[in-house]
Tab-separated table of C-alpha atoms in Angstrom:
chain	number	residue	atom	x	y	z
A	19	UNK	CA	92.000	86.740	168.093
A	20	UNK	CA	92.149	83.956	165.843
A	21	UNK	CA	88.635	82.704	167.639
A	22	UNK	CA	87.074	86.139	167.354
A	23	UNK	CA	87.492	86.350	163.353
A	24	UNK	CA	86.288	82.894	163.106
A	25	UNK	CA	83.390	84.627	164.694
A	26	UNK	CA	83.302	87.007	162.497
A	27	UNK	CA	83.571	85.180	159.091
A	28	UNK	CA	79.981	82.785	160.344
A	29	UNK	CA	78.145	85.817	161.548
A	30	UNK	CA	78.874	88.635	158.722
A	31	UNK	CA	78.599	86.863	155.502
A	32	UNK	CA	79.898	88.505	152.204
A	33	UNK	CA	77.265	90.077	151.149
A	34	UNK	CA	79.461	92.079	148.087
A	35	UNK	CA	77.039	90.684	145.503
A	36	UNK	CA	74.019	91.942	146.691
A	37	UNK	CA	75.406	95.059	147.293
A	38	UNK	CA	76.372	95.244	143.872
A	39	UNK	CA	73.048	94.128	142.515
A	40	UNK	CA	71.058	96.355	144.779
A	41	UNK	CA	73.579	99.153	143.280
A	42	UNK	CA	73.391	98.009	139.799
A	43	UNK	CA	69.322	98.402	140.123
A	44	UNK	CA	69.649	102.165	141.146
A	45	UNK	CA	70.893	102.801	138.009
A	46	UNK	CA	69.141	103.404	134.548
A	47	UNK	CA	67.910	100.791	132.429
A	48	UNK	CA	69.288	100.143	129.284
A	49	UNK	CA	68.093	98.404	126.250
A	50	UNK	CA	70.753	96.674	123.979
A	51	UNK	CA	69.132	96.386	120.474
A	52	UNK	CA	70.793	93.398	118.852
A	53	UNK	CA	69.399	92.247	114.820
A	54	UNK	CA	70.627	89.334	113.828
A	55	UNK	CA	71.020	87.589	110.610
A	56	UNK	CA	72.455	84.131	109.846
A	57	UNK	CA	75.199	85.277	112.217
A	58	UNK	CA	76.210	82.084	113.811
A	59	UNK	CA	80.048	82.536	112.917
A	60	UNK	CA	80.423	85.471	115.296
A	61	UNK	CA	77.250	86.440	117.161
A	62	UNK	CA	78.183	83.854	120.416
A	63	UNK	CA	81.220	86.222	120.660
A	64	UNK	CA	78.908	89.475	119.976
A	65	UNK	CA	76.683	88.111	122.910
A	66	UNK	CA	79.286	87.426	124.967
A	67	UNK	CA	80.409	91.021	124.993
A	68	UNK	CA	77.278	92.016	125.726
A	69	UNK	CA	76.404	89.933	128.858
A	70	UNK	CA	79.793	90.278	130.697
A	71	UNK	CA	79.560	93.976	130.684
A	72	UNK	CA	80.371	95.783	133.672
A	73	UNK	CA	76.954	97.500	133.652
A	74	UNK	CA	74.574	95.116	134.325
A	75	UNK	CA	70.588	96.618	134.265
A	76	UNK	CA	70.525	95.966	130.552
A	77	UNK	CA	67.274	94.384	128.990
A	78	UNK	CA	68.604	92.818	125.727
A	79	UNK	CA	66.535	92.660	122.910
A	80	UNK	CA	67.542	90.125	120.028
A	81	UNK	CA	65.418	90.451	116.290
A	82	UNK	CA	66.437	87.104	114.482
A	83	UNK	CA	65.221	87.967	111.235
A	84	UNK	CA	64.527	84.429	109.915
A	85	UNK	CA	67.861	83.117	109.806
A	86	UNK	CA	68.554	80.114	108.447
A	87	UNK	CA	71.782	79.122	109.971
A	88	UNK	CA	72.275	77.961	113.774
A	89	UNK	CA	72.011	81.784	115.031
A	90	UNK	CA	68.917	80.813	117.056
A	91	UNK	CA	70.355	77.813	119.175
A	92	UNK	CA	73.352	80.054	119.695
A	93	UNK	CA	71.012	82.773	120.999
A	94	UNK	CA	68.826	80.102	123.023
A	95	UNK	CA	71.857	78.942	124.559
A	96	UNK	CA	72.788	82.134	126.115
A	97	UNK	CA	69.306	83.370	126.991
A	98	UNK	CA	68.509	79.966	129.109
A	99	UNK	CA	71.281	81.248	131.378
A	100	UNK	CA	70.404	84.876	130.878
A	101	UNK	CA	66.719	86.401	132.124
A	102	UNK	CA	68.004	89.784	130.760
A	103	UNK	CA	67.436	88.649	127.137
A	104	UNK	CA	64.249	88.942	125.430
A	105	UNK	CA	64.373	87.145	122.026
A	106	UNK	CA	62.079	87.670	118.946
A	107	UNK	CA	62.026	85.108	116.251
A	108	UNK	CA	61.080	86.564	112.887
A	109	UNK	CA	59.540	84.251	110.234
A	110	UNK	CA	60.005	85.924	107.098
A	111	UNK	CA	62.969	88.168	106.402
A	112	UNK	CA	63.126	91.330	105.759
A	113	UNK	CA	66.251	93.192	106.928
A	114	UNK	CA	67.593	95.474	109.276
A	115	UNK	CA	64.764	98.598	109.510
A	116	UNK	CA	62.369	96.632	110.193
A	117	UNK	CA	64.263	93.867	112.581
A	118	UNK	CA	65.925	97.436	114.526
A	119	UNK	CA	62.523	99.508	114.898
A	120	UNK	CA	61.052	95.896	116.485
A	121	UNK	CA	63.470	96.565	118.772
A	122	UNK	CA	63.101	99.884	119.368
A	123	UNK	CA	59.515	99.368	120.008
A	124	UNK	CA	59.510	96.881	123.213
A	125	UNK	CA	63.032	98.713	124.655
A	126	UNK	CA	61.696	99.803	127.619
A	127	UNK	CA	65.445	101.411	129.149
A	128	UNK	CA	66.188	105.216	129.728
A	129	UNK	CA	68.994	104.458	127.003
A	130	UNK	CA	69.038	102.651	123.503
A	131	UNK	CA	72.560	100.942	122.901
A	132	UNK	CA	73.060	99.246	118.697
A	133	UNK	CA	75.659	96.529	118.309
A	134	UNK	CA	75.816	94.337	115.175
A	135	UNK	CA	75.935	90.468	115.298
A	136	UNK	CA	79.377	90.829	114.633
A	137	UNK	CA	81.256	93.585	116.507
A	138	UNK	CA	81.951	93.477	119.965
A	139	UNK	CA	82.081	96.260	123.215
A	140	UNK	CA	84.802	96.361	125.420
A	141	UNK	CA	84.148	95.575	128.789
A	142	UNK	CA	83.383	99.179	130.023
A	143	UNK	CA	81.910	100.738	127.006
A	144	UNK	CA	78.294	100.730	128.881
A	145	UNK	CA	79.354	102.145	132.361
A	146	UNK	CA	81.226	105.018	130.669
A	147	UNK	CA	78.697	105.749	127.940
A	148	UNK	CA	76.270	106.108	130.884
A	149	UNK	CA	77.815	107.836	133.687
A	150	UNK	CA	78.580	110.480	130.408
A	151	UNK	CA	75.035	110.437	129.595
A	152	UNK	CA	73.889	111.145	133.306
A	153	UNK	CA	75.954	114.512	133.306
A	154	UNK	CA	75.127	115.835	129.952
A	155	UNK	CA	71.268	115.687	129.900
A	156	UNK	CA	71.459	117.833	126.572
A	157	UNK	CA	72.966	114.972	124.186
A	158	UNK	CA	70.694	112.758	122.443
A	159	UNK	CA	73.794	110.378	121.118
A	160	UNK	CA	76.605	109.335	122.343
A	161	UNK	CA	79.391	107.409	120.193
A	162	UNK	CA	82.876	106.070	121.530
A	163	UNK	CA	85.985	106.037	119.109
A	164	UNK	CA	86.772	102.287	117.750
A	165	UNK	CA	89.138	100.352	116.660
A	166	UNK	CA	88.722	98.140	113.006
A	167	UNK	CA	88.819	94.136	113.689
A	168	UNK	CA	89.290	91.475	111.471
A	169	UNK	CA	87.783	87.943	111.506
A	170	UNK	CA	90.467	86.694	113.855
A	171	UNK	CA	89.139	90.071	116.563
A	172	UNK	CA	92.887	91.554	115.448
A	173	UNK	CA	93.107	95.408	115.065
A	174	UNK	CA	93.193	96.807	111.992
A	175	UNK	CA	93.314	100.071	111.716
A	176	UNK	CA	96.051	100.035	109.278
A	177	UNK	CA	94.536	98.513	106.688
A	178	UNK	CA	91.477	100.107	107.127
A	179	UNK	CA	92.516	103.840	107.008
A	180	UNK	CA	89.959	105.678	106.093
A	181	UNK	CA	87.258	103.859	108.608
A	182	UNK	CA	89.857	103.721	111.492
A	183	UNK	CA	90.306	107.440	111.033
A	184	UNK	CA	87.065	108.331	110.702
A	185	UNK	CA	85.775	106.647	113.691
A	186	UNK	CA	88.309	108.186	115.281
A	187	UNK	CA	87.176	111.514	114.511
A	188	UNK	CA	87.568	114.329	117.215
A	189	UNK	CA	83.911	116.130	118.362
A	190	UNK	CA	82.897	119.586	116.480
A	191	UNK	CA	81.517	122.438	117.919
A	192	UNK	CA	77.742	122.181	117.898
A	193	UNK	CA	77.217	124.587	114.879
A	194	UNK	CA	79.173	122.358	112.381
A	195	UNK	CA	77.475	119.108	113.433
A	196	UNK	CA	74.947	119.358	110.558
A	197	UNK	CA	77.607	120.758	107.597
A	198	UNK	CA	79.658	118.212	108.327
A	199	UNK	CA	77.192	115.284	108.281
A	200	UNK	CA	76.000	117.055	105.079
A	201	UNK	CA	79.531	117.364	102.997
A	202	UNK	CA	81.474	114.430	104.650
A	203	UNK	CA	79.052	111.926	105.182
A	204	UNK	CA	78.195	109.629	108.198
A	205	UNK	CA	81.449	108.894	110.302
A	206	UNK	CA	79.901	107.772	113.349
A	207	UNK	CA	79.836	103.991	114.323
A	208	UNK	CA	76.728	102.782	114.609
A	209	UNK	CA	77.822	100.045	117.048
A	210	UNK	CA	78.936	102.379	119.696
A	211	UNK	CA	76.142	104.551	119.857
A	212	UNK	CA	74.185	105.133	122.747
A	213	UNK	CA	70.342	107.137	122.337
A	214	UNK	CA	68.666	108.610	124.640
A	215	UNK	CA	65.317	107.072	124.271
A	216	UNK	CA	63.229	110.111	124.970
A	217	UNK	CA	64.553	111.593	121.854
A	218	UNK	CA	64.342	108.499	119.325
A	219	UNK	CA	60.830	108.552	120.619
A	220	UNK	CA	60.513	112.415	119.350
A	221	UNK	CA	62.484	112.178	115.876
A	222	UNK	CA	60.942	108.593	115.442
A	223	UNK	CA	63.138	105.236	114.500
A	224	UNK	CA	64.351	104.046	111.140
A	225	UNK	CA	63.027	104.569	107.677
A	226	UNK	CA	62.439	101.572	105.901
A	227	UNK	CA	63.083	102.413	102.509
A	228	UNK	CA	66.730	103.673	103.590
A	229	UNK	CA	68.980	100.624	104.323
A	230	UNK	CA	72.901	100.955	104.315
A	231	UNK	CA	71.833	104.438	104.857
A	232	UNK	CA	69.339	104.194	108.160
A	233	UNK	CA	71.723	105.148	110.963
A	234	UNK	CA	72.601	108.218	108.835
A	235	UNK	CA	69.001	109.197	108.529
A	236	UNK	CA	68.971	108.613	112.311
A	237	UNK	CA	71.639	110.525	113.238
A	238	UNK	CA	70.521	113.793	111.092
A	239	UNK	CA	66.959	113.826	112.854
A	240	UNK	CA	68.472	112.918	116.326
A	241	UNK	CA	70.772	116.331	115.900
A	242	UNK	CA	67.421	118.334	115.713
A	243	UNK	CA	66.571	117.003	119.593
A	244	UNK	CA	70.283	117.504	120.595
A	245	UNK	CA	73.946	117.131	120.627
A	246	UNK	CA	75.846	114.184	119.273
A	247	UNK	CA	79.280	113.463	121.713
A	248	UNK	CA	81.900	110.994	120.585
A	249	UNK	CA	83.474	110.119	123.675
A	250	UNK	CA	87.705	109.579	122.883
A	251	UNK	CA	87.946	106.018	124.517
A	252	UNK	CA	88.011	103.137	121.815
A	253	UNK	CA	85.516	101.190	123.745
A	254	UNK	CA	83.971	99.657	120.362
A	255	UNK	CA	85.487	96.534	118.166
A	256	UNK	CA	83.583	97.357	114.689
A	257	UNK	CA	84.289	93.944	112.450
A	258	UNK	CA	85.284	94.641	108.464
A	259	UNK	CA	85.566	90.901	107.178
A	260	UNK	CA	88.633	90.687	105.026
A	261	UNK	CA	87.249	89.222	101.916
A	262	UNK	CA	85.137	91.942	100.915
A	263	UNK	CA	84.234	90.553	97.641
A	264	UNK	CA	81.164	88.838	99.316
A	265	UNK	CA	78.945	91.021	100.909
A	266	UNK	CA	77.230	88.740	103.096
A	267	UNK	CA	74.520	89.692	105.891
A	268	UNK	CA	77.508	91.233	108.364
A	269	UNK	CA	77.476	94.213	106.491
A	270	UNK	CA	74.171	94.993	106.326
A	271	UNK	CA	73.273	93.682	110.632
């Protein structure tokens, strides 16, 4: 017996990661759109988030725009090791429109994932957003709930109550999707949404002359393709810095 599994371990290699691969493959692309500015405090941890998801066919597509902090070495670092990433080096700033609709412009995926340099997914966020997305051919976005982080990645929800309740937010039935954008603002988080590209391409990407207030205009032309879903998991980690007195690039990336 003992000579027959010997036998058996030379002849029938584990071949569990190319299965997987081959598996991963057969599923849709999707393009991670990832701006960056002078992040280099917390975009190696934004990154790594990214590239240990449990969906793997993503393209990644990183706008540095012009940073002048070590963002780029941070981002060189992980794309050496990394052939998914696809890096664009900016040379002039401008901000976040124009760094975002760069992106949008070379994703090449079936879906359009946002993440900030400095909030993170959870592991699974990807392979639920998609197998949703698969079913439900009639949504255009799909958001997850989140949880509020810190500096230090600690939850804090409770002393962020108004944002951890609002991204918490249950879904409405279709016909108060636009009222309540309308009266109550935008309450969806930006770094947990997930587009179906065919319909960005048909409402068309950001307006530059509308930053802070972008996703917003996004969202409200997206609802004329189809529905917006926010899916009850808190697979999103949306960073609010504690010192909020400066207002540095991580709340506008």
């Amino acid at each position: 017996l003992d000579y027959i599994r010997t036998i058996e371990q030379i002849s029938i290699p584990d071949n569990s990661n190319v299965m997987r691969k081959s598996y991963d493959q057969e599923k849709p692309l999707v393009s991670v759109i990832l701006p960056v500015y002078n992040g280099e405090k917390k975009v190696e941890e934004t990154l790594r988030s990214i590239t240990t998801q449990s969906y793997t066919n993503l393209e990644i597509i990183i706008v540095d725009d012009a940073s002048t902090d070590h963002s780029r070495e941070i981002i060189d670092k992980f794309a050496i090791n990394d052939r998914r990433i696809r890096k664009i080096y900016l040379t002039e700033n401008k901000n976040v429109c124009n760094a975002g609709n760069i992106a949008f412009l070379m994703a090449s995926g079936k879906y359009i994932v946002l993440i900030g340099h400095d909030d993170l997914w959870r592991k699974e966020k990807t392979d639920i957003q998609i197998d949703f997305m698969e079913k439900h051919e009639n949504v255009a976005v799909c958001f997850s709930s989140a949880d509020v982080i810190d500096e230090n990645r600690q939850i804090v929800n409770g002393r962020n109550k108004a944002l951890g309740k609002m991204f918490q937010r249950p879904n409405l039935p279709e016909e108060n999707y636009r009222r309540s954008l309308i009266l109550s603002g935008n309450f969806y988080c930006a770094p947990s949404a997930c587009i179906r590209r065919e319909m960005l391409e048909k409402c068309g990407y950001y307006r530059y002359g509308l930053v802070q207030l972008q996703d917003y205009d996004l969202w409200t032309r997206l609802m004329m393709k189809g529905l917006l879903y926010v899916l009850p998991q808190k697979l999103t980690l949306y960073r609010r810095f504690s010192d909020t007195s400066n207002l540095s690039s991580s709340d506008l990336y």
